[in-house]
Structure formats: structure tokens, C-alpha cells
């Protein structure tokens, strides 16, 4: 029976596998690359509600960017974003690493109890935000109660409505959400370090801290790189928590770039401004993604 | 002895970590008067089951159904496009394969909150916003695809190459070998990754909030968010809602906990 050339091409190894990859990449080009380029384009154009649906619009040059830099809220929101990302990563990583090391020890049920932590990771961020909002409540919140019982604070802290604390509330919830993922990825990295390296070091008289500094940390280098890069990407994506906890308030004190960009596009309809913030974030995220992909490739060569 | 001390410590850490989940259900069982006691009752003294009342009052079934539809659609598209791509990328070597993998990863790192404006414009243009749930499905699948491909690719790399070669020698086509030999062997990895994609899609928020204007079509996340901003004093109702919403997620998680952990640890970074 004769087969058409195309059908044979599809059944042949290269054609079959090539088609599978092309289908997925095409989908991503349409639904991910297109919005990306469109956002970059909009950041250089004058966009309003009426020209939103057309591609050809007056060229604005760098005006959207200079306008944005001059806004009074620009510097505080950039600074908030830096604090949000830095503190989230540092604590997620430190707590996640400590837990991963702890669960590396041999005791009954260790895998099972470690798995329980993932329950936090699979919950919708919006629900997590709603629950934390109740924990943070000023007058009746259980967090204030816990801190007072421990003697750490005297009065009530109004976590979500006090501009001095609002950002840190979102950060605390975000750290909570990120711990399981960090712990699991770091556990995988730790499991990959051969045990005989430790035994050799122990025979040479290295103590726990020396072994950690000279073996664990260097050998975890690529994993740590990947975990930090993924953490930065996830933290820069965190929208749901901000929406559930503070909505960027009070007075932008807990606002971060990704939420601000959405607010401009969907709440105040300053679409060019939203696109400009988005474009600057895209540039940052792509740099981080390149670092991530490179550290993953280095890992594979082990 | 030391091993049991460690176990006790581990349980203590897990208990501290999971306290927010406990607190959600503990609050849901309290009366609306007792939640405003200070110091707070760590254990509801007069537990009151209000699940069915809150469920009916807020028509939660409808929104859960919408979330279920959306999550099913997202998972279906992700599996359909992702399984083949993950398999092909597990076999492929060389520059083209690297570029493809790089695109897959880089194209999903953008926050949905930034992609939503252009997608809104495009969907509006082609009339997709008339089918808002489909719009959410199409947009979210582009976010879950990379996660799915990365994890499934690791599963496929564990299937021995010789089995496929043997099938080809026996006269199977590549297509036949994929469906008859390789897919059944990679079934567990595919199913667990799909469950993870499903659980995450079930909580999708940004696209649903931005694309779905009709109240009847909204997902549970969007409805919960409306409730969150409107009724910030009704904490018992809110925690009941949240508790109902995450119950199926937690049940699936507890049932598949072992497999989920294995799936994540075997494929997480490869």
C-alpha cells in the first residue's frame, strides 16, 4: 500500500519527534512569546483604552520610561520589590536548607514527615493569603498572641494596616509558601552527594562544620544556583498573595512591581505604564532564567 | 533512641509549619462570637459545623464546578502537548534540542500578571473572551506546560532505550513504539505530574480574575477573593469557604503523597 510522503515522515523517528516538539513550542510562541513581545511593543507606544486593540499606535520612544521614573511611587515600589525578593529568597533558602539537612538523617518516617511539608506548596496562593490574613489580624490574630506569649512584643501589631509592617507580612507568607519547594529541591541535591566523600573526610578528622563547608556547600553549588534562580522567578511572579493580603497598601507600602503593573493595566487603565513596568521585569526575569538554564546544564554534566 | 528523638523533632517542625492549615479548620469550626476572643481559643471549645450552611449560602458548588472544568481543561491540553514534547526532548541531543528546552523554560518564567494585558487584547480580538473559561484554559496551559515537560522528560529518560529499539526491530513504527511500549512504561510519572498540574490549575487566580467577567462562570479563587475584600469581618464564613475549597486538594495530596514526593525528587532538577 502506498503511503503519502507526509505520513511516512511522521512515522519516521525524526519527523515524529520533531513534530511533537514543534507543536509544544508553537503553542508557547502563541500564548507566551506573543504576549511578551506585545508588552515590549506597548512600552514604546502611546496606548490608551481606545487603541488597545490595534498594533499601530503613535511611537512614544522612551517617554513611557522617563514618565515612570518620575512617578513618586516608582522608587519605593522598586525598593519594596528588592526587599521582597531578597528576604524571601534568603529565608526560604536558609529554612529549606536546614530542613533538608535535618531530614537527611536516618530516622523512622523521615520521608513521610518531610512529604507533609509539601501540603503548603500545593495550596492555592490565594487561599494561603486568606488564611495568613486571619493569622495576621491585629486585635484577635493568633500571631500577635504567640509573639506576646513569648514576650517578644508588648502591644498589638497591626500587620496589614500599618505601613511599617505590611510588606513584611506579605514576605512572611511568601517565605512560608516557598519553604517546601526549596526543601525538596535541596534534598534532591543533597541525596546526590556520594556518602563515601563524607566518610573519607570524617576519617581525616573533619568535624560537622568543616564537612559542611568543604564538601556540602561546594558540591551543592549548581543546585543552590538553580534553587535561587527559581526562587527569584517564583517570587517575582507572586501576585495572588499580594492580592489576598494587602493589595499593595496601605499607600503602596507593600506594593511590588508585578502587582503595580497589573494595577496600572487593569485598575487605573494606564496601560503604557503597566507595559513599561512589565518590560523592565521581563528583562530581569530573562537574565535570571539564563542563569537557571546554565546551572541546570552544569548539573547534568555531573 | 536518638532516632526517635529525631522523629519527634521532625513531627514538631511539621506541626509548626502546618499550623496555618490547622488554624483555618479550627477557625471554621468556631462560632462567630468565639473567634473574637483574646487570647484566641487554640481548640474550638464548642465546635459548630457550618460547612453546609456556608456551602449553600455562597453557592460554592457552582464555583468549584467552574474551577474543576478549568483545571481539567488545563491538564488535558498540558498532557496532550507536553507528553510528546517531553518524550522527544528526552531523546533529542544537540543544539536544536537545547534551544527548544531553553524556549520551553524561558517562555514560562514571565509572571501571569504581566502576560494578562496582551492576552486580554488578543483574546478580545478573536472573540475568545465570549468563552472566558476556555480563554483561561488556553492561557494557563502555557504556564503549566514547562513544569510538565521538565518533570516528564526526567521520567522518559528513565525508560531504557533498548526497549524502544527492540520494538522498532520488531516492525513497529516510531508512532507505534511510543504508544504501545514507551507510554505504558512512563505511565506513573505522567499521571503524577498531571495530578500536580491539576492541583495547581485548581488554584489559578490571575487569568480567571482578568478574563471571566460573568459571575456565574467565575472560579472558586475569584469568588473567594471577592468575599475576602467584601466581608472581611466574616472570618468563620471565609475560613469555611477556604477549608471547603482546599479539602479536595488536601485529600488528593494525602492519598498520593508518596508518589508526589518521588515524582518531584526524581525529576525536579534533571
Coordinates of C-alpha atoms in Angstrom, one line a residue:
Chain A
X1 CA 0.0 0.0 0.0
X2 CA 1.3 3.4 -0.9
X3 CA 1.7 6.0 1.8
X4 CA 1.9 9.7 1.3
X5 CA 5.2 11.3 1.9
X6 CA 4.0 13.2 4.9
X7 CA 2.5 10.2 6.7
X8 CA 5.8 8.4 6.2
X9 CA 7.7 11.4 7.5
X10 CA 5.5 11.5 10.6
X11 CA 6.1 7.8 11.3
X12 CA 9.8 8.1 10.8
X13 CA 11.8 8.9 14.0
X14 CA 13.0 12.4 13.3
X15 CA 9.7 13.5 11.8
X16 CA 7.7 12.1 14.6
X17 CA 9.7 13.5 17.5
X18 CA 10.3 16.8 15.7
X19 CA 6.6 17.3 15.2
X20 CA 5.9 16.7 18.9
X21 CA 8.5 19.3 19.9
X22 CA 7.3 21.8 17.3
X23 CA 3.7 21.5 18.5
X24 CA 4.6 22.4 22.1
X25 CA 6.9 25.2 21.1
X26 CA 4.4 26.7 18.7
X27 CA 1.8 26.7 21.5
X28 CA 4.2 28.5 23.7
X29 CA 5.1 31.0 21.0
X30 CA 1.5 31.9 20.5
X31 CA 0.5 32.1 24.2
X32 CA 3.7 33.1 25.8
X33 CA 6.1 34.7 23.3
X34 CA 3.4 36.8 21.7
X35 CA 2.3 38.5 24.9
X36 CA 5.9 39.1 25.8
X37 CA 6.7 40.9 22.5
X38 CA 3.4 42.7 22.6
X39 CA 4.1 44.1 26.0
X40 CA 7.6 45.3 24.9
X41 CA 6.0 47.0 21.9
X42 CA 3.3 48.7 24.0
X43 CA 6.0 50.1 26.4
X44 CA 7.3 52.1 23.4
X45 CA 3.9 53.3 22.2
X46 CA 1.2 55.7 23.4
X47 CA -1.6 53.3 24.4
X48 CA -5.0 54.1 25.8
X49 CA -8.3 52.3 26.1
X50 CA -9.3 53.1 22.5
X51 CA -6.1 52.0 20.8
X52 CA -5.6 48.9 22.9
X53 CA -6.8 46.5 20.2
X54 CA -4.6 47.9 17.3
X55 CA -1.0 47.2 16.7
X56 CA -0.2 50.5 15.0
X57 CA -0.1 53.3 17.5
X58 CA 1.9 56.5 17.9
X59 CA 5.5 55.8 18.8
X60 CA 6.4 57.2 22.2
X61 CA 10.1 56.4 22.3
X62 CA 11.4 56.3 25.8
X63 CA 8.7 58.7 27.1
X64 CA 6.8 55.9 29.0
X65 CA 10.1 55.0 30.7
X66 CA 11.0 58.6 31.7
X67 CA 7.4 59.2 32.9
X68 CA 7.6 56.1 35.0
X69 CA 10.9 57.1 36.6
X70 CA 9.4 60.4 37.6
X71 CA 6.5 59.0 39.5
X72 CA 6.8 59.4 43.3
X73 CA 5.8 55.8 43.9
X74 CA 8.5 54.4 41.5
X75 CA 11.5 54.4 43.8
X76 CA 9.6 53.0 46.9
X77 CA 8.0 50.2 44.8
X78 CA 11.3 49.2 43.2
X79 CA 12.8 49.1 46.7
X80 CA 9.9 47.1 48.1
X81 CA 10.4 44.6 45.2
X82 CA 14.1 44.3 46.1
X83 CA 13.4 43.7 49.8
X84 CA 10.6 41.3 48.9
X85 CA 12.8 39.2 46.7
X86 CA 15.9 39.3 48.8
X87 CA 14.3 38.5 52.2
X88 CA 12.0 35.8 50.6
X89 CA 15.0 34.1 49.0
X90 CA 17.3 34.3 52.0
X91 CA 14.8 32.9 54.4
X92 CA 13.2 30.3 52.1
X93 CA 16.7 29.0 51.3
X94 CA 18.0 29.1 54.9
X95 CA 15.0 27.3 56.4
X96 CA 14.6 25.0 53.4
X97 CA 18.3 24.0 53.6
X98 CA 18.2 23.5 57.3
X99 CA 15.1 21.2 57.0
X100 CA 16.7 19.3 54.0
X101 CA 19.8 18.7 56.1
X102 CA 17.7 17.6 59.1
X103 CA 15.6 15.2 57.0
X104 CA 18.8 13.7 55.6
X105 CA 19.4 12.0 58.9
X106 CA 18.3 8.4 59.3
X107 CA 15.2 8.1 61.4
X108 CA 11.8 6.2 61.0
X109 CA 9.2 8.0 58.9
X110 CA 11.6 10.8 57.7
X111 CA 10.4 10.7 54.1
X112 CA 6.8 10.7 55.1
X113 CA 7.0 13.6 57.5
X114 CA 9.2 15.5 55.0
X115 CA 6.4 15.0 52.4
X116 CA 3.8 16.6 54.7
X117 CA 5.5 19.9 54.2
X118 CA 4.5 19.9 50.6
X119 CA 0.9 20.4 51.7
X120 CA 1.8 24.1 51.9
X121 CA 3.2 24.1 48.4
X122 CA 0.1 22.7 46.7
X123 CA -2.4 25.0 48.3
X124 CA -3.6 27.9 46.1
X125 CA -1.6 31.0 47.0
X126 CA -4.9 33.0 47.3
X127 CA -6.2 30.6 50.0
X128 CA -2.8 30.8 51.7
X129 CA -3.2 34.6 51.6
X130 CA -6.7 34.4 53.1
X131 CA -5.5 32.2 56.0
X132 CA -2.5 34.4 56.7
X133 CA -4.7 37.4 56.7
X134 CA -6.6 35.9 59.6
X135 CA -3.4 34.9 61.4
X136 CA -2.1 38.5 61.0
X137 CA -5.3 40.1 62.3
X138 CA -4.4 42.9 64.7
X139 CA -6.8 42.6 67.5
X140 CA -7.6 38.8 67.5
X141 CA -4.8 37.5 65.4
X142 CA -3.0 34.3 66.6
X143 CA 0.4 35.6 65.6
X144 CA 0.2 38.6 67.9
X145 CA -0.9 36.3 70.6
X146 CA 2.0 33.9 70.0
X147 CA 4.5 36.8 70.0
X148 CA 3.1 38.3 73.2
X149 CA 3.2 34.9 75.0
X150 CA 6.8 34.6 74.0
X151 CA 7.4 38.1 75.4
X152 CA 8.7 39.3 72.0
X153 CA 6.2 42.2 71.7
X154 CA 4.2 44.3 74.1
X155 CA 1.3 45.8 72.3
X156 CA -0.7 44.6 69.2
X157 CA 1.0 44.9 65.8
X158 CA -1.4 45.8 63.0
X159 CA 0.4 43.7 60.5
X160 CA -1.6 44.5 57.4
X161 CA -2.7 48.1 58.0
X162 CA 0.5 49.5 59.5
X163 CA 2.7 50.8 56.6
X164 CA 5.8 49.8 58.6
X165 CA 4.7 46.1 58.7
X166 CA 2.5 45.4 55.6
X167 CA 5.4 44.5 53.3
X168 CA 6.9 42.1 55.9
X169 CA 3.6 40.4 56.3
X170 CA 3.5 39.5 52.6
X171 CA 7.1 38.4 52.9
X172 CA 6.4 36.1 55.8
X173 CA 3.5 34.5 54.0
X174 CA 5.6 34.1 50.8
X175 CA 8.5 32.5 52.8
X176 CA 6.0 30.0 54.2
X177 CA 4.8 29.2 50.7
X178 CA 8.3 28.7 49.3
X179 CA 9.9 26.6 52.1
X180 CA 8.7 23.2 50.8
X181 CA 9.8 23.7 47.3
X182 CA 13.3 24.8 48.4
X183 CA 13.5 21.9 50.9
X184 CA 12.6 19.3 48.2
X185 CA 15.0 20.6 45.6
X186 CA 17.8 20.9 48.1
X187 CA 17.1 17.4 49.4
X188 CA 17.5 16.1 45.8
X189 CA 20.9 17.9 45.6
X190 CA 22.0 16.5 49.0
X191 CA 21.0 13.0 48.1
X192 CA 23.2 13.2 45.0
X193 CA 26.4 13.7 47.1
X194 CA 28.1 10.3 47.5
X195 CA 28.4 9.2 51.1
X196 CA 32.0 7.9 50.8
X197 CA 33.2 11.5 50.4
X198 CA 31.9 12.3 53.9
X199 CA 33.3 9.1 55.3
X200 CA 36.8 9.9 53.9
X201 CA 36.6 13.4 55.4
X202 CA 35.4 12.0 58.8
X203 CA 38.4 9.7 58.9
X204 CA 40.7 12.7 58.1
X205 CA 39.3 14.3 61.3
X206 CA 36.9 16.9 59.8
X207 CA 34.1 17.9 62.1
X208 CA 30.5 18.5 61.2
X209 CA 31.0 22.2 60.3
X210 CA 34.2 21.6 58.3
X211 CA 32.5 18.8 56.4
X212 CA 29.6 21.2 55.6
X213 CA 31.8 24.0 54.4
X214 CA 34.3 21.9 52.5
X215 CA 32.0 19.2 51.0
X216 CA 28.3 20.0 51.2
X217 CA 28.4 23.7 50.2
X218 CA 30.8 23.3 47.2
X219 CA 29.0 20.2 45.9
X220 CA 25.7 21.9 46.2
X221 CA 26.8 24.9 44.2
X222 CA 24.9 24.1 41.0
X223 CA 21.8 23.1 42.9
X224 CA 21.9 26.3 45.0
X225 CA 22.2 28.3 41.8
X226 CA 19.2 26.6 40.3
X227 CA 17.1 27.0 43.5
X228 CA 18.0 30.7 43.9
X229 CA 17.1 31.4 40.3
X230 CA 13.8 29.5 40.5
X231 CA 13.1 31.3 43.8
X232 CA 13.7 34.7 42.2
X233 CA 11.4 33.8 39.3
X234 CA 8.6 32.5 41.6
X235 CA 8.9 35.5 43.9
X236 CA 8.7 37.9 41.0
X237 CA 5.6 36.1 39.9
X238 CA 3.9 36.3 43.3
X239 CA 0.6 38.1 42.7
X240 CA -2.1 36.1 44.5
X241 CA -0.6 36.7 47.9
X242 CA -0.4 40.4 47.5
X243 CA -3.9 40.4 46.2
X244 CA -5.2 38.4 49.2
X245 CA -3.2 40.2 51.9
X246 CA -2.8 43.9 51.3
X247 CA -3.5 44.8 47.7
X248 CA -0.2 46.7 47.8
X249 CA -1.5 49.0 50.5
X250 CA -1.6 50.9 52.7
X251 CA -0.4 53.7 50.4
X252 CA 1.8 51.4 48.3
X253 CA 3.8 50.4 51.4
X254 CA 3.6 46.8 50.4
X255 CA 3.3 47.2 46.6
X256 CA 5.7 45.3 44.4
X257 CA 6.5 45.6 40.7
X258 CA 4.3 42.8 39.4
X259 CA 1.2 43.9 41.3
X260 CA 1.8 47.5 40.4
X261 CA 2.0 46.6 36.7
X262 CA -1.3 44.8 36.9
X263 CA -2.9 47.6 38.9
X264 CA -2.0 50.1 36.2
X265 CA -3.2 47.9 33.4
X266 CA -6.5 46.7 34.9
X267 CA -7.5 49.1 37.6
X268 CA -6.4 52.6 36.6
X269 CA -6.1 51.8 32.8
X270 CA -2.6 53.4 32.5
X271 CA -1.8 50.7 30.0
X272 CA 1.5 52.1 28.8
X273 CA 2.8 52.4 32.4
X274 CA 1.8 48.8 33.1
X275 CA 3.5 47.6 30.0
X276 CA 6.7 49.6 30.8
X277 CA 7.0 48.1 34.3
X278 CA 6.3 44.7 32.8
X279 CA 9.0 45.1 30.2
X280 CA 11.6 46.0 32.8
X281 CA 10.6 42.9 34.8
X282 CA 10.8 40.8 31.6
X283 CA 14.4 41.9 31.1
X284 CA 15.3 41.0 34.7
X285 CA 13.5 37.6 34.6
X286 CA 15.2 36.6 31.3
X287 CA 18.6 37.3 32.9
X288 CA 17.7 35.1 35.9
X289 CA 16.3 32.4 33.5
X290 CA 19.6 32.3 31.6
X291 CA 21.4 31.7 34.9
X292 CA 18.9 29.0 35.8
X293 CA 19.3 27.1 32.5
X294 CA 23.0 27.3 32.7
X295 CA 23.2 25.9 36.2
X296 CA 20.8 23.1 35.2
X297 CA 23.1 22.2 32.3
X298 CA 26.2 22.2 34.6
X299 CA 24.3 19.9 36.9
X300 CA 23.6 17.4 34.1
X301 CA 27.3 17.1 33.3
X302 CA 27.9 15.6 36.7
Chain B
X1 CA 16.7 6.2 71.0
X2 CA 18.3 9.1 69.1
X3 CA 16.3 8.1 66.1
X4 CA 13.0 8.6 67.9
X5 CA 14.1 12.0 69.3
X6 CA 14.8 13.0 65.7
X7 CA 11.3 11.7 64.7
X8 CA 9.7 13.7 67.5
X9 CA 11.6 16.8 66.3
X10 CA 10.5 16.2 62.7
X11 CA 6.9 16.0 63.8
X12 CA 7.3 19.2 65.8
X13 CA 8.7 21.1 62.8
X14 CA 5.9 19.8 60.5
X15 CA 3.3 20.8 63.1
X16 CA 4.7 24.3 63.4
X17 CA 4.8 24.6 59.6
X18 CA 1.3 23.3 59.0
X19 CA -0.2 25.4 61.8
X20 CA -1.9 27.8 59.3
X21 CA -3.7 24.9 57.7
X22 CA -4.8 23.7 61.2
X23 CA -5.8 27.3 62.1
X24 CA -8.0 27.5 59.0
X25 CA -10.0 24.5 60.0
X26 CA -10.0 25.4 63.7
X27 CA -11.5 28.8 62.9
X28 CA -14.0 27.3 60.5
X29 CA -15.4 25.2 63.5
X30 CA -15.8 28.2 65.8
X31 CA -18.8 30.3 66.4
X32 CA -18.7 33.8 65.0
X33 CA -18.6 35.1 68.6
X34 CA -15.8 32.9 69.9
X35 CA -13.3 33.9 67.1
X36 CA -13.0 37.4 68.5
X37 CA -11.9 36.1 71.9
X38 CA -8.4 37.2 73.0
X39 CA -6.4 35.2 73.8
X40 CA -7.7 33.1 71.0
X41 CA -9.1 29.6 71.6
X42 CA -6.4 27.2 70.2
X43 CA -9.0 24.5 70.2
X44 CA -12.7 25.3 69.3
X45 CA -14.5 24.9 72.7
X46 CA -17.9 24.5 71.1
X47 CA -17.3 23.2 67.7
X48 CA -20.0 24.1 65.2
X49 CA -20.3 22.5 61.8
X50 CA -21.3 25.3 59.4
X51 CA -19.9 23.7 56.2
X52 CA -23.3 23.0 54.6
X53 CA -24.7 26.5 55.5
X54 CA -21.6 28.3 54.1
X55 CA -21.6 26.0 51.1
X56 CA -25.3 26.8 50.2
X57 CA -25.1 30.5 51.1
X58 CA -22.3 31.2 48.7
X59 CA -23.3 28.7 46.0
X60 CA -19.8 27.3 46.4
X61 CA -20.7 24.2 44.3
X62 CA -21.1 26.4 41.2
X63 CA -17.7 28.0 41.6
X64 CA -16.0 24.7 42.5
X65 CA -17.5 23.2 39.3
X66 CA -16.1 26.1 37.3
X67 CA -12.6 25.6 38.9
X68 CA -12.9 21.8 38.1
X69 CA -13.8 22.5 34.5
X70 CA -10.9 25.0 34.1
X71 CA -8.4 22.7 35.8
X72 CA -9.5 19.7 33.8
X73 CA -9.1 21.6 30.5
X74 CA -5.7 23.0 31.5
X75 CA -4.5 19.5 32.5
X76 CA -5.8 17.9 29.3
X77 CA -4.1 20.5 27.0
X78 CA -0.9 20.2 29.0
X79 CA -0.8 16.4 28.9
X80 CA -1.7 16.4 25.2
X81 CA 1.1 18.8 24.1
X82 CA 3.5 18.1 26.9
X83 CA 3.8 14.3 26.9
X84 CA 5.0 14.1 23.3
X85 CA 7.4 17.1 23.7
X86 CA 8.8 15.7 26.9
X87 CA 9.4 12.3 25.2
X88 CA 11.1 13.9 22.2
X89 CA 13.2 16.2 24.3
X90 CA 14.3 13.2 26.4
X91 CA 15.7 11.6 23.2
X92 CA 16.9 14.6 21.4
X93 CA 20.5 15.8 21.6
X94 CA 22.3 18.7 20.1
X95 CA 21.8 22.4 19.6
X96 CA 18.2 22.3 18.3
X97 CA 17.1 20.3 21.3
X98 CA 18.8 22.7 23.7
X99 CA 17.2 25.7 22.0
X100 CA 13.8 24.0 22.3
X101 CA 14.3 23.2 26.0
X102 CA 15.5 26.8 26.6
X103 CA 12.4 28.2 24.9
X104 CA 10.2 26.0 26.9
X105 CA 11.7 27.1 30.2
X106 CA 12.2 30.8 29.4
X107 CA 8.8 31.3 27.9
X108 CA 7.0 30.4 31.1
X109 CA 9.1 32.4 33.6
X110 CA 7.0 35.6 33.0
X111 CA 4.5 36.4 35.7
X112 CA 1.0 35.8 34.5
X113 CA 0.1 39.3 35.9
X114 CA 2.4 40.7 33.1
X115 CA 1.1 38.5 30.3
X116 CA -2.5 39.1 31.1
X117 CA -2.9 42.5 29.3
X118 CA -1.7 41.3 25.8
X119 CA -3.6 38.1 26.1
X120 CA -6.7 40.0 27.1
X121 CA -6.3 42.2 24.0
X122 CA -5.6 39.2 21.7
X123 CA -8.5 37.1 23.1
X124 CA -10.8 40.1 22.8
X125 CA -9.8 40.5 19.2
X126 CA -10.5 36.9 18.2
X127 CA -13.7 36.7 20.2
X128 CA -12.3 34.3 22.8
X129 CA -13.5 36.4 25.7
X130 CA -17.0 35.3 24.9
X131 CA -15.8 31.9 26.1
X132 CA -13.9 33.1 29.2
X133 CA -13.3 29.7 30.7
X134 CA -11.7 28.5 27.5
X135 CA -9.6 31.6 27.5
X136 CA -8.3 30.9 31.0
X137 CA -7.6 27.3 30.0
X138 CA -5.6 28.3 26.9
X139 CA -3.6 30.9 28.8
X140 CA -2.8 28.9 31.9
X141 CA -1.8 25.8 29.9
X142 CA 1.1 27.9 28.5
X143 CA 2.2 28.4 32.1
X144 CA 1.9 24.7 33.2
X145 CA 3.5 23.2 30.1
X146 CA 7.1 23.9 31.0
X147 CA 6.7 22.4 34.5
X148 CA 5.1 19.4 33.0
X149 CA 7.7 18.9 30.2
X150 CA 10.6 19.3 32.6
X151 CA 9.3 16.6 35.0
X152 CA 8.0 14.2 32.4
X153 CA 11.3 14.5 30.5
X154 CA 13.0 13.1 33.5
X155 CA 10.5 10.2 33.6
X156 CA 11.2 9.4 29.9
X157 CA 14.9 9.4 30.3
X158 CA 14.5 6.5 32.8
X159 CA 12.8 4.3 30.2
X160 CA 15.5 2.1 28.8
X161 CA 16.3 2.9 25.1
X162 CA 16.7 -0.8 24.2
X163 CA 13.0 -1.4 24.7
X164 CA 12.2 1.1 22.0
X165 CA 14.9 -0.2 19.7
X166 CA 13.6 -3.7 20.1
X167 CA 10.1 -2.5 19.2
X168 CA 11.4 -0.9 16.1
X169 CA 13.3 -4.1 15.1
X170 CA 10.0 -6.0 15.6
X171 CA 8.5 -3.8 12.9
X172 CA 6.7 -1.1 14.9
X173 CA 6.7 2.4 13.6
X174 CA 8.1 5.2 15.9
X175 CA 4.5 6.2 16.5
X176 CA 3.6 2.6 17.4
X177 CA 6.6 2.2 19.7
X178 CA 5.7 5.4 21.5
X179 CA 2.1 4.4 22.2
X180 CA 2.5 0.7 22.8
X181 CA 5.8 0.5 24.6
X182 CA 7.0 3.8 26.0
X183 CA 3.8 5.4 27.2
X184 CA 2.7 2.4 29.3
X185 CA 6.2 2.4 30.9
X186 CA 6.2 6.1 31.7
X187 CA 2.6 6.0 32.9
X188 CA 3.2 6.6 36.6
X189 CA 5.4 9.6 36.1
X190 CA 2.9 11.1 33.6
X191 CA 0.0 10.6 36.0
X192 CA 1.7 12.1 39.0
X193 CA 2.9 15.1 37.0
X194 CA -0.6 15.6 35.7
X195 CA -2.0 15.5 39.2
X196 CA 0.4 18.2 40.2
X197 CA -0.6 20.3 37.2
X198 CA -4.3 19.7 38.0
X199 CA -3.8 20.7 41.7
X200 CA -2.1 23.9 40.7
X201 CA -4.6 24.8 38.0
X202 CA -7.4 24.3 40.5
X203 CA -6.0 27.4 42.4
X204 CA -5.3 29.6 39.3
X205 CA -6.3 33.2 40.0
X206 CA -4.9 36.0 37.8
X207 CA -6.2 34.8 34.5
X208 CA -9.5 33.8 35.9
X209 CA -9.9 37.2 37.6
X210 CA -9.0 39.1 34.5
X211 CA -10.8 37.2 31.8
X212 CA -14.0 36.0 33.4
X213 CA -16.4 38.9 33.8
X214 CA -19.6 36.9 34.3
X215 CA -20.2 36.0 37.9
X216 CA -21.8 32.6 37.1
X217 CA -18.6 31.5 35.2
X218 CA -16.1 32.6 37.8
X219 CA -13.8 30.1 39.5
X220 CA -13.7 29.5 43.3
X221 CA -10.5 31.6 43.7
X222 CA -12.1 34.7 42.1
X223 CA -15.2 34.2 44.2
X224 CA -13.2 33.7 47.4
X225 CA -11.2 36.9 46.6
X226 CA -14.5 38.9 46.2
X227 CA -15.6 37.5 49.5
X228 CA -12.3 38.4 51.0
X229 CA -12.5 42.0 50.1
X230 CA -16.2 42.4 50.7
X231 CA -16.8 40.6 54.0
X232 CA -13.5 41.0 55.9
X233 CA -15.3 40.5 59.3
X234 CA -17.0 37.2 58.5
X235 CA -13.9 35.1 59.2
X236 CA -15.8 32.0 60.1
X237 CA -17.5 32.0 56.7
X238 CA -14.3 32.8 54.9
X239 CA -12.3 30.0 56.7
X240 CA -15.2 27.6 55.9
X241 CA -15.1 28.6 52.3
X242 CA -11.3 28.2 52.2
X243 CA -11.5 24.9 54.0
X244 CA -14.1 23.5 51.6
X245 CA -12.1 24.7 48.7
X246 CA -8.8 23.1 49.7
X247 CA -10.3 19.9 51.1
X248 CA -10.3 18.0 47.7
X249 CA -6.7 19.3 47.1
X250 CA -5.5 18.0 50.5
X251 CA -7.3 14.7 50.1
X252 CA -5.7 14.1 46.7
X253 CA -2.3 15.1 48.2
X254 CA -2.6 12.8 51.2
X255 CA -3.6 9.9 49.0
X256 CA -0.8 10.4 46.6
X257 CA 1.8 11.9 48.9
X258 CA 4.4 9.2 48.4
X259 CA 4.2 9.2 44.7
X260 CA 4.2 13.0 44.5
X261 CA 7.3 13.2 46.6
X262 CA 9.0 10.5 44.5
X263 CA 7.9 12.2 41.3
X264 CA 9.3 15.6 42.4
X265 CA 12.5 14.2 43.8
X266 CA 13.3 12.1 40.7
X267 CA 12.6 14.7 38.2
X268 CA 12.9 18.0 40.0
X269 CA 16.2 19.2 38.6
X270 CA 17.1 16.8 35.8

